[in-house]
Coordinates of C-alpha atoms and ligand atoms in Angstrom, one line a residue:
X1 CA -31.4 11.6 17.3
X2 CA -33.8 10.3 14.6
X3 CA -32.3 8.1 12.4
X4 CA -33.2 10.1 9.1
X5 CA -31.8 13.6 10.4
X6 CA -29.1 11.7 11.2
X7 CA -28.0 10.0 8.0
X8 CA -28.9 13.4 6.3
X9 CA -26.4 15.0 8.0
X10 CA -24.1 12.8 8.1
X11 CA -24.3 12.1 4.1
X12 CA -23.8 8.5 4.2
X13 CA -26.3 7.5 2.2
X14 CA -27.3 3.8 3.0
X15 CA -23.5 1.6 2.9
X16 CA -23.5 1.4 6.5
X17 CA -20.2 0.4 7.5
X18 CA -19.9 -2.2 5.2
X19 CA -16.6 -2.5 3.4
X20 CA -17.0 -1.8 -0.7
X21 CA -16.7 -4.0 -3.1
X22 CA -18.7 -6.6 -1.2
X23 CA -22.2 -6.1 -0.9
X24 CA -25.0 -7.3 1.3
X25 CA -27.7 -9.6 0.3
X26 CA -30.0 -9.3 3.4
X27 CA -30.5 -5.1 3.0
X28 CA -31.1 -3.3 5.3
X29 CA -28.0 -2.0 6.3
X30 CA -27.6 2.1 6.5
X31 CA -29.1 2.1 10.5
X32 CA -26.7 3.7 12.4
X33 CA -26.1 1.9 15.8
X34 CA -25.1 4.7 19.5
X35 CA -22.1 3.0 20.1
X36 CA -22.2 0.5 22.8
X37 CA -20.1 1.1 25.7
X38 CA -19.3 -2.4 27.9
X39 CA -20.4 -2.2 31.5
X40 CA -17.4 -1.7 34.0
X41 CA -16.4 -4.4 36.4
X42 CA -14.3 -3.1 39.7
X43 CA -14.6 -6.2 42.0
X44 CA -16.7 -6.6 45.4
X45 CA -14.4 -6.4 48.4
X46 CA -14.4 -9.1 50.4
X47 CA -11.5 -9.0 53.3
X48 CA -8.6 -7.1 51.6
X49 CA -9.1 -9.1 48.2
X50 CA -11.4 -8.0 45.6
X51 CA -13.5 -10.4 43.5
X52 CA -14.5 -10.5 39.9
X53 CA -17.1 -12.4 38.5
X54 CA -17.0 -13.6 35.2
X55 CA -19.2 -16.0 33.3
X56 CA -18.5 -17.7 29.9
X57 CA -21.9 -18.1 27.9
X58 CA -23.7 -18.4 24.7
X59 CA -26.2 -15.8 23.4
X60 CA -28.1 -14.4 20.4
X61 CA -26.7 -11.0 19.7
X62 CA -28.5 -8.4 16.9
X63 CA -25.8 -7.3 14.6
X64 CA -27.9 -6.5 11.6
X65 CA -31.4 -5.5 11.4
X66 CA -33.6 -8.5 11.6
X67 CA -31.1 -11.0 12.0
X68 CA -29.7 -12.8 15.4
X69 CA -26.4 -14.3 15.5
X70 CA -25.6 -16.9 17.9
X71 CA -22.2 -15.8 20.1
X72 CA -20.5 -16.1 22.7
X73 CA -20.1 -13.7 25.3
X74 CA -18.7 -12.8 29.2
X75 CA -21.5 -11.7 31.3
X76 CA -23.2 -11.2 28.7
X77 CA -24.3 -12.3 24.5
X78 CA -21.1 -10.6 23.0
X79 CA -17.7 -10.0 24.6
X80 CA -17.9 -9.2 28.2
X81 CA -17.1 -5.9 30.3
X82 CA -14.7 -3.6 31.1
X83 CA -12.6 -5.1 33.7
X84 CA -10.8 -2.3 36.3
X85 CA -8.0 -3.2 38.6
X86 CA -5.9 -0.6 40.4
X87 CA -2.1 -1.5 40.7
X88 CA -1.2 -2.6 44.2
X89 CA -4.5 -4.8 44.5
X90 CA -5.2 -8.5 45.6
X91 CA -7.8 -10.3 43.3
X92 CA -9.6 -13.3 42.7
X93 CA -11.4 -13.9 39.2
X94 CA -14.3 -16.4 39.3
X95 CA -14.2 -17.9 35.5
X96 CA -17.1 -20.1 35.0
X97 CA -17.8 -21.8 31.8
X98 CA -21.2 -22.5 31.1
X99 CA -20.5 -22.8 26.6
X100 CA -20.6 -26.5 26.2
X101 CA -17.2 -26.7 25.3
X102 CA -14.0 -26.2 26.8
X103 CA -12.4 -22.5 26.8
X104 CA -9.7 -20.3 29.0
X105 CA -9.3 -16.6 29.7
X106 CA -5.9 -15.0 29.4
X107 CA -4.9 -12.0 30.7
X108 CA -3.1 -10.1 27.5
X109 CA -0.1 -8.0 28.9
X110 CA -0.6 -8.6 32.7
X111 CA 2.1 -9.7 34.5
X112 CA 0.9 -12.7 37.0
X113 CA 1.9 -15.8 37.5
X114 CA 1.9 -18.7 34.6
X115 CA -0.7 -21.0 36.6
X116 CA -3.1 -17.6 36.9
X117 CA -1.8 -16.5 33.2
X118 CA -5.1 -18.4 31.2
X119 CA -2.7 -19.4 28.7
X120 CA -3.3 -23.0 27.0
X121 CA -2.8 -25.0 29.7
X122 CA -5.5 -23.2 32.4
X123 CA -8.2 -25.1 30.4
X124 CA -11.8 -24.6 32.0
X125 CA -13.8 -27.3 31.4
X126 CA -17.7 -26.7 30.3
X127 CA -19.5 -26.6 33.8
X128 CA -16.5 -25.6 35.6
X129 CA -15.1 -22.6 37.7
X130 CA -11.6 -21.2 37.2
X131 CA -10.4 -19.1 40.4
X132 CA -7.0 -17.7 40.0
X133 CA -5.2 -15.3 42.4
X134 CA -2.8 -12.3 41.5
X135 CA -1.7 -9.7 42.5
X136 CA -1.8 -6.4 40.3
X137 CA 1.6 -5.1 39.5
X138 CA 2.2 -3.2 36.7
X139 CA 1.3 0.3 35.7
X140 CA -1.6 1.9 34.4
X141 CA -2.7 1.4 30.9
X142 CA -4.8 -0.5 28.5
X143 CA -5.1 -4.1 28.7
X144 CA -7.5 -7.0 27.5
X145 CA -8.9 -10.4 28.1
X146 CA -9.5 -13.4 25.7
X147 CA -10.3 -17.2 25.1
X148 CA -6.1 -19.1 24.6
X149 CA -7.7 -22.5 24.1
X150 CA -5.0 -24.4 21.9
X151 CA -6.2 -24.5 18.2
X152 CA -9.5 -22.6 19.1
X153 CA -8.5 -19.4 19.8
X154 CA -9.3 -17.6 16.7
X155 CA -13.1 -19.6 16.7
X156 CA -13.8 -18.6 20.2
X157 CA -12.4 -15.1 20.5
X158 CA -14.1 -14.3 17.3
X159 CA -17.6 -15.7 18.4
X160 CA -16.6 -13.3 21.9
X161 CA -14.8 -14.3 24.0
X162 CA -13.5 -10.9 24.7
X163 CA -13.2 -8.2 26.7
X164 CA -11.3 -4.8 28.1
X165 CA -9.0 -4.6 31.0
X166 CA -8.4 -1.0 32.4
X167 CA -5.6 -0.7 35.2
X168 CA -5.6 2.4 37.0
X169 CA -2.1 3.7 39.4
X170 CA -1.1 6.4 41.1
X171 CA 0.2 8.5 37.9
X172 CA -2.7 7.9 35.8
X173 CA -5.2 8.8 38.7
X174 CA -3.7 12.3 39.0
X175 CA -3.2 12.8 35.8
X176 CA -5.4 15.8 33.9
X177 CA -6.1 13.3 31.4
X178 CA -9.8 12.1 30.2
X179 CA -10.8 9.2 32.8
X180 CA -14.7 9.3 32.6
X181 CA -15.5 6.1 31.3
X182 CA -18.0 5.9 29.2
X183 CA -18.5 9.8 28.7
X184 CA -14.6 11.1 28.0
X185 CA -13.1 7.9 28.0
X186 CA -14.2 5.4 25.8
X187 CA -13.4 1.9 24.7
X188 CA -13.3 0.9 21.2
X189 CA -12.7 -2.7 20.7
X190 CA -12.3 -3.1 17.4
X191 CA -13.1 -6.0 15.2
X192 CA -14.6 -7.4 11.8
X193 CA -17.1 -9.9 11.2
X194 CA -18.5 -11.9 8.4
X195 CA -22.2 -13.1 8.5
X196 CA -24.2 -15.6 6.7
X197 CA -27.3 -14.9 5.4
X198 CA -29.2 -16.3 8.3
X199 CA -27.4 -13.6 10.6
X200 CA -24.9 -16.2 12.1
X201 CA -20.8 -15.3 11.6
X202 CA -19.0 -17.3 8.8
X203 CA -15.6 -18.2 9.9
X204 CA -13.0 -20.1 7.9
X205 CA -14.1 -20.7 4.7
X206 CA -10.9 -21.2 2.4
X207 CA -7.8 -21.6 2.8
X208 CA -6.7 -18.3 2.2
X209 CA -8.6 -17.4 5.6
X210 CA -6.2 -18.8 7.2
X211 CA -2.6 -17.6 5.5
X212 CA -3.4 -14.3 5.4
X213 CA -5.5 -14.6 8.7
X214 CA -9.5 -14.6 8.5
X215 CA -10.2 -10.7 7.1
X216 CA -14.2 -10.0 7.0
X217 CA -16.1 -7.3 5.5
X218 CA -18.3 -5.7 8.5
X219 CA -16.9 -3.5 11.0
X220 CA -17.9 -4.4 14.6
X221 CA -17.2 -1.7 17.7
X222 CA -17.8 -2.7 21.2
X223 CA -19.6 -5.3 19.3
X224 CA -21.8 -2.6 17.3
X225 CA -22.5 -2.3 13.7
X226 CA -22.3 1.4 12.2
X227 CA -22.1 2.6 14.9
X228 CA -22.1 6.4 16.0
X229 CA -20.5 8.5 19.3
X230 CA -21.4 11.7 20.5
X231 CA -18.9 13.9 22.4
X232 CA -20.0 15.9 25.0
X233 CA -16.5 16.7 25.8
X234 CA -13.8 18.9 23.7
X235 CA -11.5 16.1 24.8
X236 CA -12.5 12.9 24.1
X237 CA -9.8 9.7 25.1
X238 CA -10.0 7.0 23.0
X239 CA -8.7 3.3 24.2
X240 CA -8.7 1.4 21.7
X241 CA -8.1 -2.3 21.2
X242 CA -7.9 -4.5 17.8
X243 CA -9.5 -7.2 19.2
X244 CA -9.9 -8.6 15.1
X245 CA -8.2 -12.0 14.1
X246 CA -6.2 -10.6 11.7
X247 CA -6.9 -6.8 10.7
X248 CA -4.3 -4.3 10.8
X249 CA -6.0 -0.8 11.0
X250 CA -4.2 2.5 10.0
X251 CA -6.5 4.4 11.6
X252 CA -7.1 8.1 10.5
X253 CA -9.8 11.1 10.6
X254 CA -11.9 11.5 7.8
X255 CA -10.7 15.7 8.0
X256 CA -6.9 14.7 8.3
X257 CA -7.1 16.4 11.9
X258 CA -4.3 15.4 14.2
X259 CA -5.2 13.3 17.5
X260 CA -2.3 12.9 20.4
X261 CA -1.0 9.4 21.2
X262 CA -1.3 8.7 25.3
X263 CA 0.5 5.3 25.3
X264 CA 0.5 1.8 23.8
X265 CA 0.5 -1.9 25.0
X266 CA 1.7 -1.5 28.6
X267 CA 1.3 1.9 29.0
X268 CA 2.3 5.6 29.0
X269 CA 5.0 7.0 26.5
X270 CA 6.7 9.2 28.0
X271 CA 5.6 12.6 26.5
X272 CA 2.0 12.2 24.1
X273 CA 3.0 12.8 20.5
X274 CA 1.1 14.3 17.9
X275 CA -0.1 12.6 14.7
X276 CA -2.3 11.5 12.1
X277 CA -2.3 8.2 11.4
X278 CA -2.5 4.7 13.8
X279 CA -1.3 1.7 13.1
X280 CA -2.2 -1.0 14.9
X281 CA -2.4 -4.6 14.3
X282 CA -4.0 -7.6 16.3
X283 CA -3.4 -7.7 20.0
X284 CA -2.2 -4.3 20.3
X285 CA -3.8 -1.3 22.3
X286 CA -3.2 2.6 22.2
X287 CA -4.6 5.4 24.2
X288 CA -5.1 8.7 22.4
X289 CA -6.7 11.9 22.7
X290 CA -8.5 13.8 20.1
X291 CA -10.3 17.4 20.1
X292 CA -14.0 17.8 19.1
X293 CA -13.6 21.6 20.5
X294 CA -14.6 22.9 16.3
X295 CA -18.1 20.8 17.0
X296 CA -17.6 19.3 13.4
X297 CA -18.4 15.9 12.4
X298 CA -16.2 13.6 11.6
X299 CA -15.4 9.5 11.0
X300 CA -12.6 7.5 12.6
X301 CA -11.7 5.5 9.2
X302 CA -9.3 3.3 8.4
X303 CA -6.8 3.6 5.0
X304 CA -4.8 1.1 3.6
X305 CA -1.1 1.2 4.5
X306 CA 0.9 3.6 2.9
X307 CA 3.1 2.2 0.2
X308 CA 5.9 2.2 2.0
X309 CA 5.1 0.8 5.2
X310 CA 7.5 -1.8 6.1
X311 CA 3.9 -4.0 7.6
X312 CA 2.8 -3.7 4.1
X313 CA 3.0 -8.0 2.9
X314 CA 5.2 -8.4 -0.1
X315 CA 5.5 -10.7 -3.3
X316 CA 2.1 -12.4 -4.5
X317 CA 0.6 -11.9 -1.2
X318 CA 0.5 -8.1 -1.4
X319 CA -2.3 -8.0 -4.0
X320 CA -5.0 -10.6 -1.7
X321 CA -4.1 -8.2 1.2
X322 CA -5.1 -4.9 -0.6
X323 CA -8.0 -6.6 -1.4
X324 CA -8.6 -6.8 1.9
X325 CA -7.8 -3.1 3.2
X326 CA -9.7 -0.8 1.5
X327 CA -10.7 2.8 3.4
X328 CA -14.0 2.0 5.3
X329 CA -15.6 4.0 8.1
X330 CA -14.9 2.9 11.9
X331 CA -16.8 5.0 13.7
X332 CA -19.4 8.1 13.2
X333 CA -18.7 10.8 15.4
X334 CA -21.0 13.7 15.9
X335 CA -20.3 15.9 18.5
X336 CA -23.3 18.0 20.4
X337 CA -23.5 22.0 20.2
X338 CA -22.3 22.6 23.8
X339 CA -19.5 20.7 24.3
X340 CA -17.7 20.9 27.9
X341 CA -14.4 22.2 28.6
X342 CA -11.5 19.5 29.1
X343 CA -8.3 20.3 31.1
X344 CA -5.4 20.8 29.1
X345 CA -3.5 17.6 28.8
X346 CA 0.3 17.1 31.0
X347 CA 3.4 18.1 29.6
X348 CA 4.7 14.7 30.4
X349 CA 2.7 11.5 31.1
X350 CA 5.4 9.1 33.1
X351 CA 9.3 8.7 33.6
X352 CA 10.7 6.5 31.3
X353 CA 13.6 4.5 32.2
X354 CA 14.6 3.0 28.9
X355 CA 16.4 -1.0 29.4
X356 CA 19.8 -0.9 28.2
X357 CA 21.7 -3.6 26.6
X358 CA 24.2 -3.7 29.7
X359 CA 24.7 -6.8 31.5
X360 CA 22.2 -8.8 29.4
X361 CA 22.2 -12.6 30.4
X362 CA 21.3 -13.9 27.0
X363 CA 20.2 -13.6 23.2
X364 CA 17.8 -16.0 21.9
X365 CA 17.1 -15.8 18.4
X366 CA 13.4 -16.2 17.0
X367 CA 12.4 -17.3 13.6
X368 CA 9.1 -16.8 12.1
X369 CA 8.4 -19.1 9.5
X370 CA 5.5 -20.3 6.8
X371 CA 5.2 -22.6 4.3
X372 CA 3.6 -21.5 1.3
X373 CA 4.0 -24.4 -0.4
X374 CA 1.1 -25.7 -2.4
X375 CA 0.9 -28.9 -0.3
X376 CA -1.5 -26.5 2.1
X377 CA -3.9 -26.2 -0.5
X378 CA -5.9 -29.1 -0.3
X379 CA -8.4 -30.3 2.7
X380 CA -10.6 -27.1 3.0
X381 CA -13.4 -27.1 5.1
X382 CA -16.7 -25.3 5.5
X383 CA -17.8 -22.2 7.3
X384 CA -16.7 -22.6 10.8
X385 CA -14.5 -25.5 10.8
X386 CA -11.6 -25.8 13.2
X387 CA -7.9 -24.0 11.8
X388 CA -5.7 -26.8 12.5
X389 CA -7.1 -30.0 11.1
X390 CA -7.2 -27.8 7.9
X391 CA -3.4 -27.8 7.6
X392 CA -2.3 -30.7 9.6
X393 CA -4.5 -33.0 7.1
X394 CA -1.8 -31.5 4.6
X395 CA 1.2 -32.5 6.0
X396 CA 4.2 -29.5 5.8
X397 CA 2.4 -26.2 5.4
X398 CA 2.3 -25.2 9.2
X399 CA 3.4 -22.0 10.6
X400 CA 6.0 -22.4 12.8
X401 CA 8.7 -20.4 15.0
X402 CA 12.4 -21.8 14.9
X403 CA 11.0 -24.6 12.3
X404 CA 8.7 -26.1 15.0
X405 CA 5.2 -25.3 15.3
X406 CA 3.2 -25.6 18.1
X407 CA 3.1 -28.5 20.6
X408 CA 1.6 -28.6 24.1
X409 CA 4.4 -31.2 25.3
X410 CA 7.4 -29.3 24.4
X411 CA 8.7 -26.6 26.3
X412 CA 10.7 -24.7 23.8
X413 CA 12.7 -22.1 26.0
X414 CA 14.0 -22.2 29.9
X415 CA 15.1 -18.7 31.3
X416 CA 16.9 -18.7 34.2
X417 CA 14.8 -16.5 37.2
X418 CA 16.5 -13.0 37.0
X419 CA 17.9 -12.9 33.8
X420 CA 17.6 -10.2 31.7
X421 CA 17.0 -11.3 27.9
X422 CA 16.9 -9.8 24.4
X423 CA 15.0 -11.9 21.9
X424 CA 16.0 -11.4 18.1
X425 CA 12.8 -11.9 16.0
X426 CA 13.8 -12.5 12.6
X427 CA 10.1 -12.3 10.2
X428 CA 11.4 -14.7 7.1
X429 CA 7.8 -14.8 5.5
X430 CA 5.8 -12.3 2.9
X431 CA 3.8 -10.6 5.8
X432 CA 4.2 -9.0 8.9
X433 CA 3.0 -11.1 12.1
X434 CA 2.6 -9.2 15.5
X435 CA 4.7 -10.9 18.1
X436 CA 3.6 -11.0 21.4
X437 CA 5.1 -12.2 24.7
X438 CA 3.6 -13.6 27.9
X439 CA 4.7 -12.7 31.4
X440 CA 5.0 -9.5 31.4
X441 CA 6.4 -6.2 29.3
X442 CA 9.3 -5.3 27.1
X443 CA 11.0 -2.5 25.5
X444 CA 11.6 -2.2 21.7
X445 CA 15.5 -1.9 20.9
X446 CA 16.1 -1.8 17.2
X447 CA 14.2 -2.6 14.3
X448 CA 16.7 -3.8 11.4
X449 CA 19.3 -2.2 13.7
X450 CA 17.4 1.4 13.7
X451 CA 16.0 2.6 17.3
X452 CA 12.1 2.6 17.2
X453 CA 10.0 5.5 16.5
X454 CA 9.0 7.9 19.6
X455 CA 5.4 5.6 18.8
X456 CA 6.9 2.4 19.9
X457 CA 9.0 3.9 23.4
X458 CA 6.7 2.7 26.2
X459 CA 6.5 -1.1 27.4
X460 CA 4.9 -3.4 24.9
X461 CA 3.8 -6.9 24.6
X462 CA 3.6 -7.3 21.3
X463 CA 5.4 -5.7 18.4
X464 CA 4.9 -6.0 14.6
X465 CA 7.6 -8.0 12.6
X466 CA 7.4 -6.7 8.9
X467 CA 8.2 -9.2 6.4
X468 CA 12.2 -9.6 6.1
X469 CA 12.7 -7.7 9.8
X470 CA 14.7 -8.2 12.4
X471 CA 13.0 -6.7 15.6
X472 CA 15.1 -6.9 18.7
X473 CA 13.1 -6.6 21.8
X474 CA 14.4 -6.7 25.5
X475 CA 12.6 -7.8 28.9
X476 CA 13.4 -8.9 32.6
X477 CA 12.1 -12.1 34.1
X478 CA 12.8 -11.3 37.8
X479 CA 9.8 -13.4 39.1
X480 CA 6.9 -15.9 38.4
X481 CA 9.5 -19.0 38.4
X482 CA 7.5 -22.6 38.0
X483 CA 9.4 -25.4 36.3
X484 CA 5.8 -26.6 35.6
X485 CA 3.7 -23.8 33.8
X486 CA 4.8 -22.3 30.7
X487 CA 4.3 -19.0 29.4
X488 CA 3.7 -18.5 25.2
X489 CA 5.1 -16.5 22.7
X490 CA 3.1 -16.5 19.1
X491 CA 2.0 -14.2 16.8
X492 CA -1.1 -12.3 17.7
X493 CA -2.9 -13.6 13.7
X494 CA -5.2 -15.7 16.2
X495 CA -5.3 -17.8 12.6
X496 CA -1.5 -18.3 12.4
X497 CA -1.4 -19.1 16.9
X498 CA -4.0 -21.7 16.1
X499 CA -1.9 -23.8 12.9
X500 CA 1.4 -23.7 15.3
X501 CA 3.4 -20.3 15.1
X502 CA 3.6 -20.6 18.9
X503 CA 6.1 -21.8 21.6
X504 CA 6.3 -21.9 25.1
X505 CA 9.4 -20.9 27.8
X506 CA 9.7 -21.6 31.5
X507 CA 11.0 -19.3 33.9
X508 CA 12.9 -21.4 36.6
Ligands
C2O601 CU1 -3.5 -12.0 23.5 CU2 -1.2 -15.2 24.0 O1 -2.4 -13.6 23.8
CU602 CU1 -1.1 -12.5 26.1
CU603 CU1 1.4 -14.4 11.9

């Protein structure tokens, strides 16, 4: 499609995706971008194992018209691909770092051992190959891949280091559910990006980037800017993934039209349920399914939060965040005139057993907790400075779980191999955090003593925390013991992780 039949019809005049009230000094913007779709990676067979290549690099990526921005990238300039396992299979990842600096690559959700987790302590040093071994147990769903380096996590996940993981079982293969990738099943990987006027991002630049988590003012899919999809299907499955710092989405449809919800975190719910809204903050995934069969076009947006969401921050923070969450386009979708026919989707997706509070071995009890104290004002520093040293410098001001914030040498939590656990997470700040658990998945039990919404019934790994909630979650650790490799626990505000609101646990 020409570019100017396009933006006629689509009526967007020349704003690009750029949220309002902020405007853009180097013009230009007002190209829309064919959404990029990330190359798949299945793995070479060699014996019964499959192998997966994946290389760490630096790049030059073109965001915005005329510009290059120096990133980082997997395989490639700018995040890396799609990775596909199938449950039941043997595999060995090849992670070599070629950045200059030090990184790791965690697998968000997957349930494999600590030593193969990529967690904090799998550090791969620049010029150095990482080769852990699992085995892939778990069931089908939407998963991801990301840089866990201690204190740089939010710097290097939001220069790229980022990716999709797609596991495929026996339920979802048979399933009459979209599962082309790329042409009725499509990634969108979520994030926003701030630039300098030379093109390259702007990371932490006040302090305020880092309490509320680092919020920026262009929307990036699959790493593209304004960018536009066109259905060839009626049914068109959507996986997407906030891959951003700190952004909650509610994601909508600029016609109100409903869209079906396939699953979340670790996979299926148990029937799809209809709605019209999303809400999903960093770390999370959701698979849905929405019908293009009228041929109109339409936007995936994104709206601030109701007034009454319970995420919604509270007290003097609630003003800086709607700041932050205007309604801005996400994606521009235009579907063609002869659209082909998609099967009718399954009256249930999977059998949910649903963990009960019987015979539970233990409670622990989590507190999140930030200082908001003044004392975190001073020590700023400039555009792409570290997180920590920012509020360490200060003294108090750390974010912190149980009043301790994050330290590599102290394992926080030993669980007994076996047990079955429910962990109370009690959110004592102004804003909600998304907690999110290694190892493996849990079930949501009660939020403020009421039973989640139908939204939140499949396996998760990481649930919001509203500001003054109480979320109980509950989770088995029947394997994976080693006295010597933690798992982590921290809230997915890669901003908040990075200045301490982490722990560790050991299953033994
Ligand atoms: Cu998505 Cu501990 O990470
Ligand atoms: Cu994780
Ligand atoms: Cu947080």
């Amino acid at each position: 499609m020409k570019r100017r039949s396009f933006l006629k019809t689509t009526g967007y005049g020349t704003a690009g995706f750029l949220l309002p009230g902020l405007s853009f000094a180097q013009g230009g913007a007002g190209t829309f971008n064919p959404l990029k779709i990330p190359g798949l990676l299945t793995g070479t067979s060699r014996g019964s194992v499959k192998h997966y290549d994946l290389k760490m690099q630096t790049g030059l990526s073109n965001f915005l018209p005329g510009l290059s921005t120096p990133t980082f990238g997997i395989n490639g300039n700018f995040l890396g691909p799609t990775i596909r396992f199938r449950d039941g299979d043997d595999v060995a990842m090849h992670v070599e770092n070629t950045l200059g600096e030090a990184s790791t690559l965690h697998w968000h959700g997957m349930h494999v051992p600590a030593a193969a987790d990529g967690g904090p302590h799998q550090v791969v040093k620049d010029g150095s190959t990482w080769n852990p071994e699992f085995q892939i147990r778990q069931k089908s769903g939407t998963f991801w891949y990301h840089s866990h380096l201690v204190s740089k996590t939010g710097e290097q996940v939001y220069k790229g280091l980022a990716g999709m993981i797609i596991i495929d079982d026996e339920e979802s293969r048979n399933a009459s559910i979209p599962s082309e990738y790329g042409v009725d099943d499509i990634p969108l990987v979520v994030q926003d990006r701030r630039f300098n006027e030379d093109g390259s991002f702007q990371y932490l630049s006040s302090h305020r980037d880092i309490m509320m988590g680092f919020f920026a003012d262009t929307i990036l899919v699959n790493g593209t800017a304004s960018p536009y999809f066109v259905p060839t299907t009626k049914k068109v499955r959507f996986r997407f993934l906030n891959g951003s710092n700190a952004r909650t989405y509610n994601f909508a449809f600029s016609d109100d039209r409903r869209f079906r919800q396939l699953s979340c975190d670790g996979g299926f719910l148990e029937r799809h349920i209809e709605m019209s809204r999303l809400v999903l903050a960093p770390g999370e995934r959701c698979d849905i399914v929405v019908d293009f069969s009228d041929g109109n076009p339409v936007d995936l947006i994104s709206l601030p939060l109701d007034g009454n969401s319970p995420f919604l921050p509270r007290g003097m923070m609630r003003n800086m965040y709607q700041a932050n969450t205007p309604r801005f386009n996400v994606l521009a979708i235009r579907p063609q005139s002869n659209l082909a026919n998609s099967e009718e989707l399954p009256q249930q997706l999977t059998a949910m057993a649903r963990l009960d509070e019987g015979g539970i071995d233990r409670v622990r009890a989590f507190t999140l907790g930030m200082a908001m104290g003044m004392g975190m004002m001073g020590g700023g520093r400039g555009p792409g400075g570290g997180g920590r040293g920012m509020m360490r410098n200060s003294g108090e001001g750390e974010f912190s779980i149980n009043g301790r914030s994050m330290d590599m040498a102290v394992i926080n939590e030993t669980i007994p191999l076996g047990s079955k656990e429910i962990w109370e997470i009690t959110n004592d700040t102004m804003m909600m955090h998304p907690f999110h658990v290694h190892h493996g998945q849990f079930q949501v039990l009660d939020r403020n003593g009421v039973s989640p919404s139908a939204h939140e019934r499949a396996f998760k790994d990481t649930v919001k925390v509203g500001p003054g909630e109480k979320v109980r979650i509950i989770m088995e650790f029947e394997d994976f013991s080693d006295p010597n490799q933690p798992y982590m626990y921290h809230c997915h505000i890669l901003e908040h992780e990075d200045n301490g609101m982490m722990g560790q646990f050991v299953i033994v």
